[in-house]
Coordinates of C-alpha atoms and ligand atoms in Angstrom, one line a residue:
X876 CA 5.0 -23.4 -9.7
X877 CA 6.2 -20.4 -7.2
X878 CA 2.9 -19.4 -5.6
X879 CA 3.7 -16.7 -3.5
X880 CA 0.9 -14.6 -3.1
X881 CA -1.7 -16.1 -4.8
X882 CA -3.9 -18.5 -3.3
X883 CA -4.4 -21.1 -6.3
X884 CA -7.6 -23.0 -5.6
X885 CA -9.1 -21.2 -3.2
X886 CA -12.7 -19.6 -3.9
X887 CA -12.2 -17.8 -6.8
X888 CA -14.9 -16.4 -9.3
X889 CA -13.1 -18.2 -12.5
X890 CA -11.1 -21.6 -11.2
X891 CA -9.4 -24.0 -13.7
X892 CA -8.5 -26.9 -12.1
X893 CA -5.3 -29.1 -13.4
X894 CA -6.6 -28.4 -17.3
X895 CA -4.3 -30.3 -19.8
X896 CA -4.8 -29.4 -23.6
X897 CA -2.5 -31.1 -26.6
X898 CA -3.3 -30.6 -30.5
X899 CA -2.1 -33.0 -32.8
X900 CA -1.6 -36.7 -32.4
X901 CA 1.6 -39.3 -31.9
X902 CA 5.1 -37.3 -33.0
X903 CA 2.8 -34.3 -34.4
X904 CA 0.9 -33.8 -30.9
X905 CA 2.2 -30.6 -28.8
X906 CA 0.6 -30.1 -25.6
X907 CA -0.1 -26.6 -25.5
X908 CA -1.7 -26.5 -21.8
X909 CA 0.3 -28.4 -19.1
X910 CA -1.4 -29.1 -16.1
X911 CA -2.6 -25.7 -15.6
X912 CA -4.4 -24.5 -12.0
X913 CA -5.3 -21.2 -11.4
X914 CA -8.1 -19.2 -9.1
X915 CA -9.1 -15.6 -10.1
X916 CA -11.0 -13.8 -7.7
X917 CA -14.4 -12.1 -8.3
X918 CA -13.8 -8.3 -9.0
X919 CA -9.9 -8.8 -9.8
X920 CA -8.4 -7.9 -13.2
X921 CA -5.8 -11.1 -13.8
X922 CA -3.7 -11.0 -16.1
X923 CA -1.5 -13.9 -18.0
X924 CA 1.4 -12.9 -19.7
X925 CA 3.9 -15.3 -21.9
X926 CA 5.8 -15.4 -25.1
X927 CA 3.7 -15.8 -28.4
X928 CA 3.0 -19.4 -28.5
X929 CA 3.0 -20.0 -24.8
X930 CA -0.4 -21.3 -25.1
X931 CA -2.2 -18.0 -23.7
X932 CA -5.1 -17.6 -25.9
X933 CA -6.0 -21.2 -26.1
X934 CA -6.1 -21.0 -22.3
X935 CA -8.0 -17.9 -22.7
X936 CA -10.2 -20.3 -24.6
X937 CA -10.9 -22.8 -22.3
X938 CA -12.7 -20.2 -19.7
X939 CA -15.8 -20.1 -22.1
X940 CA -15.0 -23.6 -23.6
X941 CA -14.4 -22.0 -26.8
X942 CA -11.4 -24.7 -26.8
X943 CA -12.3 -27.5 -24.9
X944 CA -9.3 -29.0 -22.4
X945 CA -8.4 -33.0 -22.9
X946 CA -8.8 -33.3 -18.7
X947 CA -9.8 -30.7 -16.3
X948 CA -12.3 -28.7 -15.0
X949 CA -13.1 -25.3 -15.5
X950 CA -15.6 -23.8 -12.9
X951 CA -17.5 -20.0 -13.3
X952 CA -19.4 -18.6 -10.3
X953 CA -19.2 -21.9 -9.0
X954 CA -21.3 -23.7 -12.1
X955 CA -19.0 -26.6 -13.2
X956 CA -18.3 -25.3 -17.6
X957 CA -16.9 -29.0 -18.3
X958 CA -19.8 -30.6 -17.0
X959 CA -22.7 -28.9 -19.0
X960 CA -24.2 -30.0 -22.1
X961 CA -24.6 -28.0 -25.4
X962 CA -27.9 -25.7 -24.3
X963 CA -26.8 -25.2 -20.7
X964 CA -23.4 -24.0 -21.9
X965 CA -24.6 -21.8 -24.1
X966 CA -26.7 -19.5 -21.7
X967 CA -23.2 -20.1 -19.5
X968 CA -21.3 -18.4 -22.1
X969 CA -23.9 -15.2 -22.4
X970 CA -22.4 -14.1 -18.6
X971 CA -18.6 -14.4 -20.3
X972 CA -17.8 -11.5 -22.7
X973 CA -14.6 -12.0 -24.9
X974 CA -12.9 -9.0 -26.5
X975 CA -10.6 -9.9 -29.4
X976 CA -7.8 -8.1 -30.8
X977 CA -9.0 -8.0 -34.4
X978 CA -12.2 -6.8 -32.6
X979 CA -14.3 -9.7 -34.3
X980 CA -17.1 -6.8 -35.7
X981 CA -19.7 -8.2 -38.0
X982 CA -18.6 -5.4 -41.6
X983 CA -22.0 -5.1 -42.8
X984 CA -24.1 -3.7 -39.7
X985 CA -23.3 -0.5 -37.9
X986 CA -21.7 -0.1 -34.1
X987 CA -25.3 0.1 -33.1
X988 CA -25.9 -3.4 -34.6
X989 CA -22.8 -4.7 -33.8
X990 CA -23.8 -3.8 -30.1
X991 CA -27.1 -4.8 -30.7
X992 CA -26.3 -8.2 -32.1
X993 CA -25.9 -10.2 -28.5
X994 CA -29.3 -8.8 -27.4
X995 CA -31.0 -9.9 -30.1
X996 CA -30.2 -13.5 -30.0
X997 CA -31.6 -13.0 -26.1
X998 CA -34.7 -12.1 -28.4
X999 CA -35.5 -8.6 -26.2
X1000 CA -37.9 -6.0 -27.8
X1001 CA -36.9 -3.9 -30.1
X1002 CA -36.5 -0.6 -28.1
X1003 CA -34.9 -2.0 -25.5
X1004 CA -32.4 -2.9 -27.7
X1005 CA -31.6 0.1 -29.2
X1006 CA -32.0 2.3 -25.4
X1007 CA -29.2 -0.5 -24.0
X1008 CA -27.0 -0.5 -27.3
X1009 CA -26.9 3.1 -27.0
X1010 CA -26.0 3.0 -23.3
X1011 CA -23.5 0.9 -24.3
X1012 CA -21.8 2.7 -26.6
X1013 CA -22.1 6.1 -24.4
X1014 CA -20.5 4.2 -21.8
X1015 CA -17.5 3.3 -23.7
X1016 CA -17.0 6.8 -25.2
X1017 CA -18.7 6.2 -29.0
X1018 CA -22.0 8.1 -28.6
X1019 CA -21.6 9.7 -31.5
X1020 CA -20.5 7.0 -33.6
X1021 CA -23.6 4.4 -33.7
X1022 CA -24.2 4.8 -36.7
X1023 CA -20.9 4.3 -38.4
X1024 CA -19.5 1.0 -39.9
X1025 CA -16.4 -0.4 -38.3
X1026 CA -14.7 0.5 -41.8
X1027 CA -15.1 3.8 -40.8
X1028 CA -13.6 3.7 -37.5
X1029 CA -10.0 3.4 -36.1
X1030 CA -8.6 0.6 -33.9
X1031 CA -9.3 1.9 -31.1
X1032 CA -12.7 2.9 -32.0
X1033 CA -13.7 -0.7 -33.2
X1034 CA -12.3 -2.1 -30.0
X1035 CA -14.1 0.5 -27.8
X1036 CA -17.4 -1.4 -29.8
X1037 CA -16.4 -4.7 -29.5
X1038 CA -15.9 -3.8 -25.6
X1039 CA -19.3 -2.7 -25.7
X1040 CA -20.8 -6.0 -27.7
X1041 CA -18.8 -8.2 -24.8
X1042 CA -21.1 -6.2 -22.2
X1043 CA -23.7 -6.4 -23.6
X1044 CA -25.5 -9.2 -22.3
X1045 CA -24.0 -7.8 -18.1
X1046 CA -21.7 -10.3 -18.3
X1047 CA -20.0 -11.3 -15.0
X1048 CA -16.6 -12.0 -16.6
X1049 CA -14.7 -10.5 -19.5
X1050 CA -12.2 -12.0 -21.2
X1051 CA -9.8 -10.3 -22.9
X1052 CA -7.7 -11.9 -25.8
X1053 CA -4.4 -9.0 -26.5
X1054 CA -7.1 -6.3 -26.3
X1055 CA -4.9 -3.7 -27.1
X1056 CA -2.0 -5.7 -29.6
X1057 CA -3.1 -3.9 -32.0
X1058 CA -2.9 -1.1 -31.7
X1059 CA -0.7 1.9 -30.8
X1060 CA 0.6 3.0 -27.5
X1061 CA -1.7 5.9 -26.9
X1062 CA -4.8 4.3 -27.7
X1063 CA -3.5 0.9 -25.7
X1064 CA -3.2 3.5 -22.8
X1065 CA -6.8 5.0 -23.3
X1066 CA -8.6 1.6 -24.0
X1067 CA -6.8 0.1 -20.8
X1068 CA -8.5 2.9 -18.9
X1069 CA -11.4 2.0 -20.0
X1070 CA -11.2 -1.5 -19.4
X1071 CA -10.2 -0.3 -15.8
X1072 CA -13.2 2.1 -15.4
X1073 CA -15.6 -0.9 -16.4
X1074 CA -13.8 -3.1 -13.5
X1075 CA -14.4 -0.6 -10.8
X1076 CA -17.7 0.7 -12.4
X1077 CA -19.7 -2.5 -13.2
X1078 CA -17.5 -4.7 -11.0
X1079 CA -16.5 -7.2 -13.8
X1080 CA -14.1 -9.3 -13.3
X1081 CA -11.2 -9.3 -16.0
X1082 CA -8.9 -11.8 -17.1
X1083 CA -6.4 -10.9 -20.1
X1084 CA -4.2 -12.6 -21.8
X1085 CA -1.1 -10.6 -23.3
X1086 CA 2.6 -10.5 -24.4
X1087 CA 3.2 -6.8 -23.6
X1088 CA 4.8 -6.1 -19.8
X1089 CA 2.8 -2.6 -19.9
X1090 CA -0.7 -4.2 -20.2
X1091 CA 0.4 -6.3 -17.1
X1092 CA 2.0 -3.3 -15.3
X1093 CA -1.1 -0.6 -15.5
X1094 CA -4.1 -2.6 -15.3
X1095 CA -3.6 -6.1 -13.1
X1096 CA -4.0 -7.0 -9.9
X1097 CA -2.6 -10.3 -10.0
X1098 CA -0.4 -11.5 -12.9
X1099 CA 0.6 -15.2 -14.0
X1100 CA 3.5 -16.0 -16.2
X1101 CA 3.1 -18.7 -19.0
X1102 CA 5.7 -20.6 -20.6
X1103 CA 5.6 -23.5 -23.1
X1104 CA 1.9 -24.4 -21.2
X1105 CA 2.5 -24.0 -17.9
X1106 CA 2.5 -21.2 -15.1
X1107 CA 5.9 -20.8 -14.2
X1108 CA 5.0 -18.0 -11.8
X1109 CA 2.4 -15.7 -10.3
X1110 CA 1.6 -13.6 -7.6
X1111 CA 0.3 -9.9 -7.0
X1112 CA 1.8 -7.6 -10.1
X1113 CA 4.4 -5.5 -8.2
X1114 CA 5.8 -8.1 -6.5
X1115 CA 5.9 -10.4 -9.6
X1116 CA 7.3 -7.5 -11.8
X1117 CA 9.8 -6.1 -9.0
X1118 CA 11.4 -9.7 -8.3
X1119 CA 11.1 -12.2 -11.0
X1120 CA 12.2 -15.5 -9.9
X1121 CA 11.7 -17.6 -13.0
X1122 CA 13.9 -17.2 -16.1
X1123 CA 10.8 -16.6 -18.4
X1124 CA 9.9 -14.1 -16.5
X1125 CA 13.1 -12.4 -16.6
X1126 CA 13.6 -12.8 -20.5
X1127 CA 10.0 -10.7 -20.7
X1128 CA 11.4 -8.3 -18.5
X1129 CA 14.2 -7.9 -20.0
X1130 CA 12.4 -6.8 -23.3
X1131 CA 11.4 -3.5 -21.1
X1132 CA 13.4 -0.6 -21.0
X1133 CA 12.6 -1.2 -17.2
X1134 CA 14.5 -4.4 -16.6
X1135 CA 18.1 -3.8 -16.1
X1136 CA 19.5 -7.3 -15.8
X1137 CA 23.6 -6.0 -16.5
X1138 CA 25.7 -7.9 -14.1
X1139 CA 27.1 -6.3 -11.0
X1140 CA 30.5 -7.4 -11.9
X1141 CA 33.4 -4.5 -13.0
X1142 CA 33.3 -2.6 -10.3
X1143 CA 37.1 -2.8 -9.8
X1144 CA 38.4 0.8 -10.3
X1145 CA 38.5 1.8 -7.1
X1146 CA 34.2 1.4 -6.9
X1147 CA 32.0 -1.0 -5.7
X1148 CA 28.9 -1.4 -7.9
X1149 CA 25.1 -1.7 -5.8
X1150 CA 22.2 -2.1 -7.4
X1151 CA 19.2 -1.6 -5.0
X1152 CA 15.9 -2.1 -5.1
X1153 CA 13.1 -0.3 -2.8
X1154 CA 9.0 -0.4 -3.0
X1155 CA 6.3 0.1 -0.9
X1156 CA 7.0 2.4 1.8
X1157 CA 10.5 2.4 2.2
X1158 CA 10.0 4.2 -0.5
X1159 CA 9.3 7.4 1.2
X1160 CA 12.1 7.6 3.4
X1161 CA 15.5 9.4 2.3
X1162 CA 17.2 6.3 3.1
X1163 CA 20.1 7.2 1.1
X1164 CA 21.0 10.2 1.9
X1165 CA 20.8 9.0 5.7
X1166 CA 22.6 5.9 4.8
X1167 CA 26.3 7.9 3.8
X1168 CA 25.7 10.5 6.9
X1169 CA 28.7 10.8 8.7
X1170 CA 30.7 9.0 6.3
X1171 CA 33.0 9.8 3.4
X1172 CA 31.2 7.7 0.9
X1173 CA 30.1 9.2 -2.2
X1174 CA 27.8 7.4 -4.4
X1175 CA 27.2 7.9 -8.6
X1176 CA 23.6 6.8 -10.1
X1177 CA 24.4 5.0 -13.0
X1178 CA 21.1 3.9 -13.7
X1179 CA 18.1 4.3 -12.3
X1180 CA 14.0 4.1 -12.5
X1181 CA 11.1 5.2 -9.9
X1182 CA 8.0 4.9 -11.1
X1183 CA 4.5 2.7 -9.4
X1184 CA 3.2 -0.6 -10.4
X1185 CA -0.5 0.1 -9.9
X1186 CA -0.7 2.5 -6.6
X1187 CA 3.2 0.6 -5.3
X1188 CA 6.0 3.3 -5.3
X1189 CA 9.0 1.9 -6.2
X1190 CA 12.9 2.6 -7.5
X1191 CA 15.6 0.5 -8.6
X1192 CA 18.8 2.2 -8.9
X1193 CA 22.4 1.2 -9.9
X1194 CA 25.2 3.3 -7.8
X1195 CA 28.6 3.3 -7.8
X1196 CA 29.9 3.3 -4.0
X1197 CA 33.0 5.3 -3.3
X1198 CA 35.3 5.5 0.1
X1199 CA 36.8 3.0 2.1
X1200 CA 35.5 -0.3 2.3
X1201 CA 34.8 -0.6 6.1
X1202 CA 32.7 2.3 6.0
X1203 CA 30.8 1.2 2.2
X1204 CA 29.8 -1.5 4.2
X1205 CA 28.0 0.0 6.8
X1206 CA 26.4 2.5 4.1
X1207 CA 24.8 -0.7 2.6
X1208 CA 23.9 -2.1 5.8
X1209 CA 22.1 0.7 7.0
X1210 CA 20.2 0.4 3.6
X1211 CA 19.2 -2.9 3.9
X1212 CA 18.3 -1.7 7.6
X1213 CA 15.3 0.6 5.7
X1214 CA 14.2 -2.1 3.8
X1215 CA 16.2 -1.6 0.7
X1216 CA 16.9 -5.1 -1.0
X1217 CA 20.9 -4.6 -2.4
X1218 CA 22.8 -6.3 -4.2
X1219 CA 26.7 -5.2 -4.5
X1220 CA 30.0 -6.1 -6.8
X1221 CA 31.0 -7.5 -4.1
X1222 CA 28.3 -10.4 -3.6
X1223 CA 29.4 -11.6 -7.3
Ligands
ADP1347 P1 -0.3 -17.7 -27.4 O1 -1.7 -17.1 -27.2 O2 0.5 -17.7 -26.1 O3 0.5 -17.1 -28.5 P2 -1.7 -20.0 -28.5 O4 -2.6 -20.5 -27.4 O5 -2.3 -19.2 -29.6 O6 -0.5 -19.3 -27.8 O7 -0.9 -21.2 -29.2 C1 -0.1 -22.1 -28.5 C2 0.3 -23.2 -29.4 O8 -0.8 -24.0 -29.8 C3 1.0 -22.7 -30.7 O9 2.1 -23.5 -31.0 C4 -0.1 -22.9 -31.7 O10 0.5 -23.1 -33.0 C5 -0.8 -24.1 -31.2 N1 -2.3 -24.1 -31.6 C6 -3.2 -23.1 -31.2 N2 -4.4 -23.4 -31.7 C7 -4.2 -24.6 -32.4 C8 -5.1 -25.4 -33.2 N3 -6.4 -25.1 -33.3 N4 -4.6 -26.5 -33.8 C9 -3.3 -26.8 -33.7 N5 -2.4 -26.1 -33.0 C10 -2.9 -25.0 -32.4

């Protein structure tokens, strides 16, 4: 595992320790967790992203115990999960919120009740149900929809409740199994806001399991990437997402419009072909244009993206270089001086 900038075992608010999990027995069994460590820090939104079938969810599963791991330990706020019996773990469990993506609501009671449901099983009174259902449901934008069934909301209205039931009981962890999957881009982007507002609000800490790059991209602070049971990779989300080291990474990558993994060969015509890559803040500076000062060589954007990976500037461009080669050269040096990371035709 490439660990980077993520300090695996240290104190961390959620720490799974070396968990193993395989379903099936003899040539049916299929290990679907592989030796799997990982530390996420109190007040952190984490994210693990994979292929379907990587073994996310059941991973997921094994923070609350809702799957239990053949070997392993799974620690939250420093209580030992794997080592508590039945009664124990279920007043564990209360202070862990899970948010589905087919949003788990209970049909036959309203979005009070569905709210509402958590706090009765902690047996409070009546009205102090209600008062904290509907506090609940103002906080997540559905004030004025307590009283509807969830066949009477949309997607992102049910999820927005069942974001609510997972708080209910001020849970210190939320965990959150392809939130948005189902639903569309726009209300993906407004219920990640929300789940981002309730991390710096209530100071929970998140961890979210996901296939989709974007989730990864707007809302985590730390990312790790799971293939076929393992981590493969993790570290903080821009650098992760900027240079992906391991090829799983890179396929999921490559799925985004963002990714531009075309080889740097076929420069030939007279050309040489750079791809750079800048972040952080060499990303303020007009390094390129400084770079070709003085110099007769031209350069061609042949693809390019600048955006930000949570508050991290960055661009990654594709040029074509033009002029003599002696003088190209020193253009890319002087880039690499700023900071830039380049690649060139040339290096192929
Ligand atoms: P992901 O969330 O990455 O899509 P899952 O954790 O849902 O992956 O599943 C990983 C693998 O484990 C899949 O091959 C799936 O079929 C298998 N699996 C998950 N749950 C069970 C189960 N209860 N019994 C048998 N196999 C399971």
């Amino acid at each position: 595992m490439d660990n980077r900038a993520v300090a695996v075992g240290g104190i961390g608010l959620i720490i799974l320790d070396n968990l193993c999990k395989t379903y099936g027995t003899g040539n049916n069994a299929v290990t679907v967790i592989d030796h799997v460590t990982l530390s996420v820090k109190k007040g952190e939104i984490f994210g693990i992203i994979g292929q379907s079938g990587a073994g996310k969810s059941t991973l997921l599963r094994c923070v609350n115990l809702l799957a239990r791991p053949d070997s392993g330990t799974v620690t939250v706020g420093g209580v030992e999960l794997t080592r508590l019996n039945t009664r124990e773990l279920q007043t564990r469990r209360r202070k862990i919120g899970m948010v589905f993506q087919h949003f788990n609501l209970l049909a036959t009671l309203t979005a009070r009740d569905n709210v509402a449901f958590p706090l009765r099983l902690e047996g409070l009174p009546r009205n102090e149900i209600r008062r904290r259902a509907d506090e609940l449901l103002e906080l997540v934008g559905m004030a004025g929809h307590a009283d509807k069934y969830p066949s009477q909301l949309s997607g992102g209205q049910k999820q927005r409740v069942g974001i609510a039931r997972a708080l209910a009981a001020r849970p210190d962890v939320l965990l959150c199994d392809e939130a948005t999957s189902a639903l569309d881009q726009e209300t993906t982007r407004s219920v990640l806001a929300l789940l981002k507002d309730i991390n710096r609000q209530l100071g929970v800490t998140i961890l979210l399991v996901t296939h989709e790059i974007e989730v990864v991209r707007s809302v985590c602070d730390r990312v790790a990437v799971m293939n076929r049971g393992r981590i493969v990779e993790s570290g903080a989300t821009p650098d992760l997402l900027l240079r992906p080291r391991h090829p799983a990474t890179r396929e999921l990558l490559r799925q985004t419009e963002d990714w531009e993994g075309e080889d740097l060969s076929g420069g030939g015509d007279g050309g040489t072909i750079v791809r750079v890559l800048y972040s952080g803040e060499s990303a303020d500076r007009p390094a390129l244009s400084e770079a070709v000062r003085g110099t007769s060589v031209r350069f061609v954007i042949l693809h390019g993206n600048v955006s930000r990976i949570r508050d991290v500037p960055y661009g990654r461009l594709t040029l074509r270089l033009t002029g003599p080669p002696g003088e190209k050269d020193a253009v890319i040096g002087r880039l690499r001086e700023q900071g830039w990371e380049v690649e060139t035709s040339d290096d192929v």
